[in-house]
Amino acid sequence: MPTIEHNGSSFEVDEDGFLLNGDDFNADWVDYVKGVEGISEMTDEHQKVIDALQEYYKKNGIAPMVRILSKTTGFPLKRIYELFPSGPGKGACKMAGLPKPTGCV
Amino acid sequence: MAKHETPLLDQLETGPWPSFVTDIKRQAETKPECWDILGILELSYEDRITHWKHGGIVGVFGYGGGIVGRYADVPEQFPGVEHFHTVRVAQPASKYYSTANLRQLMDLWEKHGSGMTNFHGSTGDIILLGTRTENLEPLFWDLTHDMGQDLGGSGSNLRTPANCVGQSRCEWACYDTEECCHHLTMHYQDEIHRPAFPYKFKFKFSGCPNDCVAAIARSDVAVIGTWRDDIQIDQAAVKEYVAGNYPANGGAHSDKDWGPFDIQKEVIDLCPTECMWMEGDELKIDNSECTRCMHCINVMPRALRPGLDKGASICVGAKAPILDGAQFSTLIIPFMKISKDNEFEELIDFIETIWDWWMEVGKNRERVGETMQRVGLPTFLSVMGVEPIPQHVKEPRSNPYVFWKEEEVEGGFERDIIEFRKRHAA
């Protein structure tokens, strides 16, 4: 599995660039994902989505369904794509350090 | 990438059917990475297990689906398929093509991918099989900018809709399946490209109950053409069939001698509702008893046609076995006019009523057919604002576990045990 070095931190990731170990998550990770997921600048809104994902994951052990993410953040799906061009799965979950979405994608 | 020994696959080059192995080998002459497709497949034949890793999340910016990521679990051995992502490209309604369009698409795929394809995926998409992550955005750019084509759907969203050839080449199509499929595909681009549902959701459009796109079995909303007036009979053509001048079923059984055409045996006696008979040499149909199964029309296409008052039946909820068993769609709307004059408004309203409800109550990864099973058909009908009718069931329930709403019961559900005991001492 590849290792990513960014700002002095190093991260073990899978082929799709998802963190293999959620505990590695830190500010450097966010800064790295920002670069690869087409995000020009981190805003409070980005942070709100990431916090919501992490909180839900910590509590429930899975990523929230899209409409629950919309409900808890108050952002419609359109806004989430404006913030994370790859969408809530590939973009936001990756940045939040959650495991890779699975199933019939 | 070198050629591999493929003794098992080589056996599949024999026999009369077009061999996918021969085709891949031919492509490998110009695209050497295709040798690795054969190599990894040969290894799977030997090991009897897949050599693709679990999952894969890749895509293009702006979309949450459309590309299925895939990585080999033996990349050192087969570097040509280390990344082997599948791109779903939206297909034209009914899959009519010009060679110019296909040549352009193939040029694009030779440039950005393996050159291997699947024409088409079961849902309908053009499938471009095998490319690397870094090629995805360039491919998408060329596809949209040079060809004006878009990706199909994948993930928990509206998947690429599909239709039968409909009025383009069929005398039985009861509505314009192509126009309807195209219109709804364009109307719901957002729902196709950005997953927002509890799970996947599919539309399919068939022009008549023969259901050539298998809508009843393979779509969450099946729009199946039908009519509600009388079957059109051309008695002169009926006589030609009886005289043996027109072949039954358009000649579909001409490879075997089934004897001379016998209208009594092959049509009248096979009608499921027994609503047909001959009066002299005239064929009669009691249309009020006809369930529009298509059999008589299929047998005598030159003599019988669907009626003139055409529309579609809408069925909901088909799915494959996972999780709680396979389902066909169940009839919800027996007859709906399907017309582009009002931009398919009635159908769109119907679909959005389902979505508004299912997006709220559907559990994670629960198909709408399962949600219907969980809440029950009566609840689903009331959500849809549809009055229950006998046509909604094949047979009435046989168990007596009938729920009543409180307002339907005189006196309601609040009862006092002390009042009861005054009349019935313990």
PDB file of C-alpha atoms in Angstrom, chain B residues 152-330:
ATOM      1  CA  GLY B 152     -24.269   6.926 -16.857  1.00  0.00           C
ATOM      2  CA  GLY B 153     -25.233   6.270 -13.260  1.00  0.00           C
ATOM      3  CA  SER B 154     -23.750   4.182 -10.470  1.00  0.00           C
ATOM      4  CA  GLY B 155     -24.129   4.207  -6.701  1.00  0.00           C
ATOM      5  CA  SER B 156     -27.180   5.003  -4.584  1.00  0.00           C
ATOM      6  CA  ASN B 157     -28.861   7.094  -7.234  1.00  0.00           C
ATOM      7  CA  LEU B 158     -31.067   6.960 -10.287  1.00  0.00           C
ATOM      8  CA  ARG B 159     -29.343   4.545 -12.648  1.00  0.00           C
ATOM      9  CA  THR B 160     -29.278   4.997 -16.396  1.00  0.00           C
ATOM     10  CA  PRO B 161     -32.860   4.500 -17.663  1.00  0.00           C
ATOM     11  CA  ALA B 162     -33.516   2.177 -20.610  1.00  0.00           C
ATOM     12  CA  ASN B 163     -36.378   1.412 -22.988  1.00  0.00           C
ATOM     13  CA  CYS B 164     -37.541  -1.060 -25.638  1.00  0.00           C
ATOM     14  CA  VAL B 165     -37.307   0.102 -29.264  1.00  0.00           C
ATOM     15  CA  GLY B 166     -40.918   1.253 -29.009  1.00  0.00           C
ATOM     16  CA  GLN B 167     -42.551   3.109 -31.869  1.00  0.00           C
ATOM     17  CA  SER B 168     -39.299   3.291 -33.821  1.00  0.00           C
ATOM     18  CA  ARG B 169     -39.679  -0.285 -35.066  1.00  0.00           C
ATOM     19  CA  CYS B 170     -42.664  -1.942 -33.415  1.00  0.00           C
ATOM     20  CA  GLU B 171     -46.373  -1.875 -34.228  1.00  0.00           C
ATOM     21  CA  TRP B 172     -47.382  -2.684 -30.652  1.00  0.00           C
ATOM     22  CA  ALA B 173     -45.751   0.200 -28.802  1.00  0.00           C
ATOM     23  CA  CYS B 174     -48.533   1.929 -26.844  1.00  0.00           C
ATOM     24  CA  TYR B 175     -46.517   5.043 -26.112  1.00  0.00           C
ATOM     25  CA  ASP B 176     -43.251   6.603 -27.238  1.00  0.00           C
ATOM     26  CA  THR B 177     -40.840   4.716 -24.990  1.00  0.00           C
ATOM     27  CA  GLU B 178     -37.796   6.437 -26.487  1.00  0.00           C
ATOM     28  CA  GLU B 179     -39.113   9.947 -26.021  1.00  0.00           C
ATOM     29  CA  CYS B 180     -40.239   9.122 -22.485  1.00  0.00           C
ATOM     30  CA  CYS B 181     -36.916   7.507 -21.544  1.00  0.00           C
ATOM     31  CA  HIS B 182     -34.902  10.354 -23.039  1.00  0.00           C
ATOM     32  CA  HIS B 183     -37.062  13.041 -21.461  1.00  0.00           C
ATOM     33  CA  LEU B 184     -36.887  11.545 -17.982  1.00  0.00           C
ATOM     34  CA  THR B 185     -33.154  10.903 -18.319  1.00  0.00           C
ATOM     35  CA  MET B 186     -32.568  14.564 -19.120  1.00  0.00           C
ATOM     36  CA  HIS B 187     -35.047  15.719 -16.485  1.00  0.00           C
ATOM     37  CA  TYR B 188     -33.285  13.756 -13.735  1.00  0.00           C
ATOM     38  CA  GLN B 189     -29.604  14.364 -14.571  1.00  0.00           C
ATOM     39  CA  ASP B 190     -28.952  15.560 -11.044  1.00  0.00           C
ATOM     40  CA  GLU B 191     -30.430  12.395  -9.530  1.00  0.00           C
ATOM     41  CA  ILE B 192     -28.347  10.258 -11.942  1.00  0.00           C
ATOM     42  CA  HIS B 193     -25.010  11.916 -11.292  1.00  0.00           C
ATOM     43  CA  ARG B 194     -25.113  12.722  -7.581  1.00  0.00           C
ATOM     44  CA  PRO B 195     -26.236   9.891  -5.297  1.00  0.00           C
ATOM     45  CA  ALA B 196     -28.901  11.172  -2.899  1.00  0.00           C
ATOM     46  CA  PHE B 197     -31.048   8.079  -2.343  1.00  0.00           C
ATOM     47  CA  PRO B 198     -31.097   5.363   0.320  1.00  0.00           C
ATOM     48  CA  TYR B 199     -30.115   2.962  -2.467  1.00  0.00           C
ATOM     49  CA  LYS B 200     -30.146   2.517  -6.244  1.00  0.00           C
ATOM     50  CA  PHE B 201     -33.295   3.258  -8.228  1.00  0.00           C
ATOM     51  CA  LYS B 202     -34.081   2.255 -11.815  1.00  0.00           C
ATOM     52  CA  PHE B 203     -36.600   3.184 -14.510  1.00  0.00           C
ATOM     53  CA  LYS B 204     -37.419   1.062 -17.503  1.00  0.00           C
ATOM     54  CA  PHE B 205     -39.882   1.718 -20.299  1.00  0.00           C
ATOM     55  CA  SER B 206     -41.605  -0.997 -22.311  1.00  0.00           C
ATOM     56  CA  GLY B 207     -44.079  -0.235 -25.076  1.00  0.00           C
ATOM     57  CA  CYS B 208     -46.374  -3.197 -24.384  1.00  0.00           C
ATOM     58  CA  PRO B 209     -46.757  -6.163 -21.997  1.00  0.00           C
ATOM     59  CA  ASN B 210     -44.254  -8.251 -24.006  1.00  0.00           C
ATOM     60  CA  ASP B 211     -41.867  -6.076 -22.020  1.00  0.00           C
ATOM     61  CA  CYS B 212     -38.787  -6.338 -24.248  1.00  0.00           C
ATOM     62  CA  VAL B 213     -36.669  -4.345 -21.778  1.00  0.00           C
ATOM     63  CA  ALA B 214     -37.823  -6.563 -18.866  1.00  0.00           C
ATOM     64  CA  ALA B 215     -39.074  -3.553 -16.921  1.00  0.00           C
ATOM     65  CA  ILE B 216     -41.267  -5.632 -14.622  1.00  0.00           C
ATOM     66  CA  ALA B 217     -38.273  -7.579 -13.336  1.00  0.00           C
ATOM     67  CA  ARG B 218     -35.419  -5.113 -13.508  1.00  0.00           C
ATOM     68  CA  SER B 219     -36.649  -1.658 -12.567  1.00  0.00           C
ATOM     69  CA  ASP B 220     -38.001   0.036  -9.453  1.00  0.00           C
ATOM     70  CA  VAL B 221     -40.491   1.925 -11.606  1.00  0.00           C
ATOM     71  CA  ALA B 222     -41.677  -0.065 -14.629  1.00  0.00           C
ATOM     72  CA  VAL B 223     -43.718   1.811 -17.242  1.00  0.00           C
ATOM     73  CA  ILE B 224     -45.401  -0.823 -19.398  1.00  0.00           C
ATOM     74  CA  GLY B 225     -47.576   0.206 -22.334  1.00  0.00           C
ATOM     75  CA  THR B 226     -51.186  -0.953 -22.642  1.00  0.00           C
ATOM     76  CA  TRP B 227     -54.574   0.201 -23.961  1.00  0.00           C
ATOM     77  CA  ARG B 228     -58.077   0.385 -22.530  1.00  0.00           C
ATOM     78  CA  ASP B 229     -60.425   0.156 -25.522  1.00  0.00           C
ATOM     79  CA  ASP B 230     -60.966  -2.700 -27.967  1.00  0.00           C
ATOM     80  CA  ILE B 231     -58.336  -4.716 -29.813  1.00  0.00           C
ATOM     81  CA  GLN B 232     -58.420  -3.701 -33.477  1.00  0.00           C
ATOM     82  CA  ILE B 233     -59.442  -6.657 -35.635  1.00  0.00           C
ATOM     83  CA  ASP B 234     -58.940  -6.896 -39.392  1.00  0.00           C
ATOM     84  CA  GLN B 235     -61.317  -9.778 -40.267  1.00  0.00           C
ATOM     85  CA  ALA B 236     -59.942 -10.089 -43.798  1.00  0.00           C
ATOM     86  CA  ALA B 237     -56.460 -10.673 -42.365  1.00  0.00           C
ATOM     87  CA  VAL B 238     -57.884 -13.194 -39.864  1.00  0.00           C
ATOM     88  CA  LYS B 239     -59.182 -15.177 -42.884  1.00  0.00           C
ATOM     89  CA  GLU B 240     -55.712 -15.088 -44.448  1.00  0.00           C
ATOM     90  CA  TYR B 241     -54.232 -16.577 -41.280  1.00  0.00           C
ATOM     91  CA  VAL B 242     -56.931 -19.268 -41.172  1.00  0.00           C
ATOM     92  CA  ALA B 243     -56.292 -20.032 -44.854  1.00  0.00           C
ATOM     93  CA  GLY B 244     -52.584 -20.415 -44.108  1.00  0.00           C
ATOM     94  CA  ASN B 245     -51.555 -17.468 -46.292  1.00  0.00           C
ATOM     95  CA  TYR B 246     -49.968 -15.508 -43.415  1.00  0.00           C
ATOM     96  CA  PRO B 247     -47.496 -17.306 -41.149  1.00  0.00           C
ATOM     97  CA  ALA B 248     -48.445 -17.404 -37.450  1.00  0.00           C
ATOM     98  CA  ASN B 249     -46.252 -15.418 -35.053  1.00  0.00           C
ATOM     99  CA  GLY B 250     -44.609 -13.660 -37.974  1.00  0.00           C
ATOM    100  CA  GLY B 251     -42.975 -16.978 -38.906  1.00  0.00           C
ATOM    101  CA  ALA B 252     -41.197 -17.308 -35.561  1.00  0.00           C
ATOM    102  CA  HIS B 253     -41.738 -21.096 -35.463  1.00  0.00           C
ATOM    103  CA  SER B 254     -41.043 -21.817 -39.122  1.00  0.00           C
ATOM    104  CA  ASP B 255     -37.933 -23.892 -38.339  1.00  0.00           C
ATOM    105  CA  LYS B 256     -40.135 -26.798 -37.311  1.00  0.00           C
ATOM    106  CA  ASP B 257     -43.289 -28.331 -38.774  1.00  0.00           C
ATOM    107  CA  TRP B 258     -46.088 -27.610 -36.316  1.00  0.00           C
ATOM    108  CA  GLY B 259     -48.820 -28.475 -38.831  1.00  0.00           C
ATOM    109  CA  PRO B 260     -51.239 -26.016 -40.430  1.00  0.00           C
ATOM    110  CA  PHE B 261     -52.313 -22.980 -38.394  1.00  0.00           C
ATOM    111  CA  ASP B 262     -55.276 -23.804 -36.137  1.00  0.00           C
ATOM    112  CA  ILE B 263     -56.831 -20.636 -34.772  1.00  0.00           C
ATOM    113  CA  GLN B 264     -58.924 -22.566 -32.249  1.00  0.00           C
ATOM    114  CA  LYS B 265     -55.952 -24.412 -30.815  1.00  0.00           C
ATOM    115  CA  GLU B 266     -53.291 -21.724 -31.059  1.00  0.00           C
ATOM    116  CA  VAL B 267     -55.261 -18.619 -30.182  1.00  0.00           C
ATOM    117  CA  ILE B 268     -58.772 -19.151 -28.822  1.00  0.00           C
ATOM    118  CA  ASP B 269     -57.949 -22.076 -26.526  1.00  0.00           C
ATOM    119  CA  LEU B 270     -54.807 -20.375 -25.241  1.00  0.00           C
ATOM    120  CA  CYS B 271     -56.463 -17.070 -24.331  1.00  0.00           C
ATOM    121  CA  PRO B 272     -55.992 -16.867 -20.530  1.00  0.00           C
ATOM    122  CA  THR B 273     -59.443 -15.388 -19.928  1.00  0.00           C
ATOM    123  CA  GLU B 274     -61.219 -17.422 -22.637  1.00  0.00           C
ATOM    124  CA  CYS B 275     -62.753 -14.246 -24.021  1.00  0.00           C
ATOM    125  CA  MET B 276     -62.379 -15.120 -27.732  1.00  0.00           C
ATOM    126  CA  TRP B 277     -64.517 -17.172 -30.107  1.00  0.00           C
ATOM    127  CA  MET B 278     -65.299 -17.616 -33.807  1.00  0.00           C
ATOM    128  CA  GLU B 279     -68.685 -16.663 -35.252  1.00  0.00           C
ATOM    129  CA  GLY B 280     -68.661 -18.247 -38.705  1.00  0.00           C
ATOM    130  CA  ASP B 281     -65.357 -17.026 -40.078  1.00  0.00           C
ATOM    131  CA  GLU B 282     -65.281 -13.890 -37.897  1.00  0.00           C
ATOM    132  CA  LEU B 283     -63.081 -13.658 -34.823  1.00  0.00           C
ATOM    133  CA  LYS B 284     -64.837 -12.121 -31.795  1.00  0.00           C
ATOM    134  CA  ILE B 285     -63.271 -10.753 -28.618  1.00  0.00           C
ATOM    135  CA  ASP B 286     -65.083  -9.817 -25.416  1.00  0.00           C
ATOM    136  CA  ASN B 287     -62.718  -6.949 -24.671  1.00  0.00           C
ATOM    137  CA  SER B 288     -64.207  -6.330 -21.219  1.00  0.00           C
ATOM    138  CA  GLU B 289     -62.733  -9.683 -20.178  1.00  0.00           C
ATOM    139  CA  CYS B 290     -59.408  -9.241 -22.003  1.00  0.00           C
ATOM    140  CA  THR B 291     -56.353  -8.785 -19.768  1.00  0.00           C
ATOM    141  CA  ARG B 292     -54.232  -7.568 -22.690  1.00  0.00           C
ATOM    142  CA  CYS B 293     -51.696 -10.389 -22.380  1.00  0.00           C
ATOM    143  CA  MET B 294     -50.643  -9.867 -26.029  1.00  0.00           C
ATOM    144  CA  HIS B 295     -50.884 -13.541 -27.000  1.00  0.00           C
ATOM    145  CA  CYS B 296     -53.462 -13.232 -29.805  1.00  0.00           C
ATOM    146  CA  ILE B 297     -51.749 -10.111 -31.140  1.00  0.00           C
ATOM    147  CA  ASN B 298     -48.362 -11.864 -31.043  1.00  0.00           C
ATOM    148  CA  VAL B 299     -49.753 -14.817 -33.021  1.00  0.00           C
ATOM    149  CA  MET B 300     -51.616 -12.752 -35.639  1.00  0.00           C
ATOM    150  CA  PRO B 301     -49.777  -9.438 -35.932  1.00  0.00           C
ATOM    151  CA  ARG B 302     -51.276  -8.647 -39.325  1.00  0.00           C
ATOM    152  CA  ALA B 303     -54.849  -9.181 -38.124  1.00  0.00           C
ATOM    153  CA  LEU B 304     -54.850  -7.867 -34.536  1.00  0.00           C
ATOM    154  CA  ARG B 305     -53.526  -4.661 -33.041  1.00  0.00           C
ATOM    155  CA  PRO B 306     -53.618  -2.950 -29.670  1.00  0.00           C
ATOM    156  CA  GLY B 307     -56.509  -0.535 -29.182  1.00  0.00           C
ATOM    157  CA  LEU B 308     -56.427   3.169 -29.935  1.00  0.00           C
ATOM    158  CA  ASP B 309     -56.809   4.517 -26.368  1.00  0.00           C
ATOM    159  CA  LYS B 310     -53.224   3.893 -25.347  1.00  0.00           C
ATOM    160  CA  GLY B 311     -51.201   4.537 -22.201  1.00  0.00           C
ATOM    161  CA  ALA B 312     -49.210   2.529 -19.673  1.00  0.00           C
ATOM    162  CA  SER B 313     -49.483   0.568 -16.461  1.00  0.00           C
ATOM    163  CA  ILE B 314     -47.080   1.621 -13.727  1.00  0.00           C
ATOM    164  CA  CYS B 315     -45.582  -1.091 -11.539  1.00  0.00           C
ATOM    165  CA  VAL B 316     -43.216  -0.482  -8.632  1.00  0.00           C
ATOM    166  CA  GLY B 317     -40.652  -2.390  -6.613  1.00  0.00           C
ATOM    167  CA  ALA B 318     -38.768  -5.036  -8.630  1.00  0.00           C
ATOM    168  CA  LYS B 319     -35.393  -6.110  -7.297  1.00  0.00           C
ATOM    169  CA  ALA B 320     -32.862  -8.966  -7.205  1.00  0.00           C
ATOM    170  CA  PRO B 321     -32.782 -11.317  -4.174  1.00  0.00           C
ATOM    171  CA  ILE B 322     -30.533  -9.349  -1.813  1.00  0.00           C
ATOM    172  CA  LEU B 323     -31.558  -8.728   0.980  1.00  0.00           C
ATOM    173  CA  ASP B 324     -35.001 -10.179   1.520  1.00  0.00           C
ATOM    174  CA  GLY B 325     -35.839 -12.031  -1.678  1.00  0.00           C
ATOM    175  CA  ALA B 326     -36.379 -11.335  -5.369  1.00  0.00           C
ATOM    176  CA  GLN B 327     -39.413  -9.290  -6.361  1.00  0.00           C
ATOM    177  CA  PHE B 328     -41.211  -8.416  -9.548  1.00  0.00           C
ATOM    178  CA  SER B 329     -42.840  -5.014  -9.672  1.00  0.00           C
ATOM    179  CA  THR B 330     -46.354  -4.792  -8.324  1.00  0.00           C
TER     180      THR B 330
END
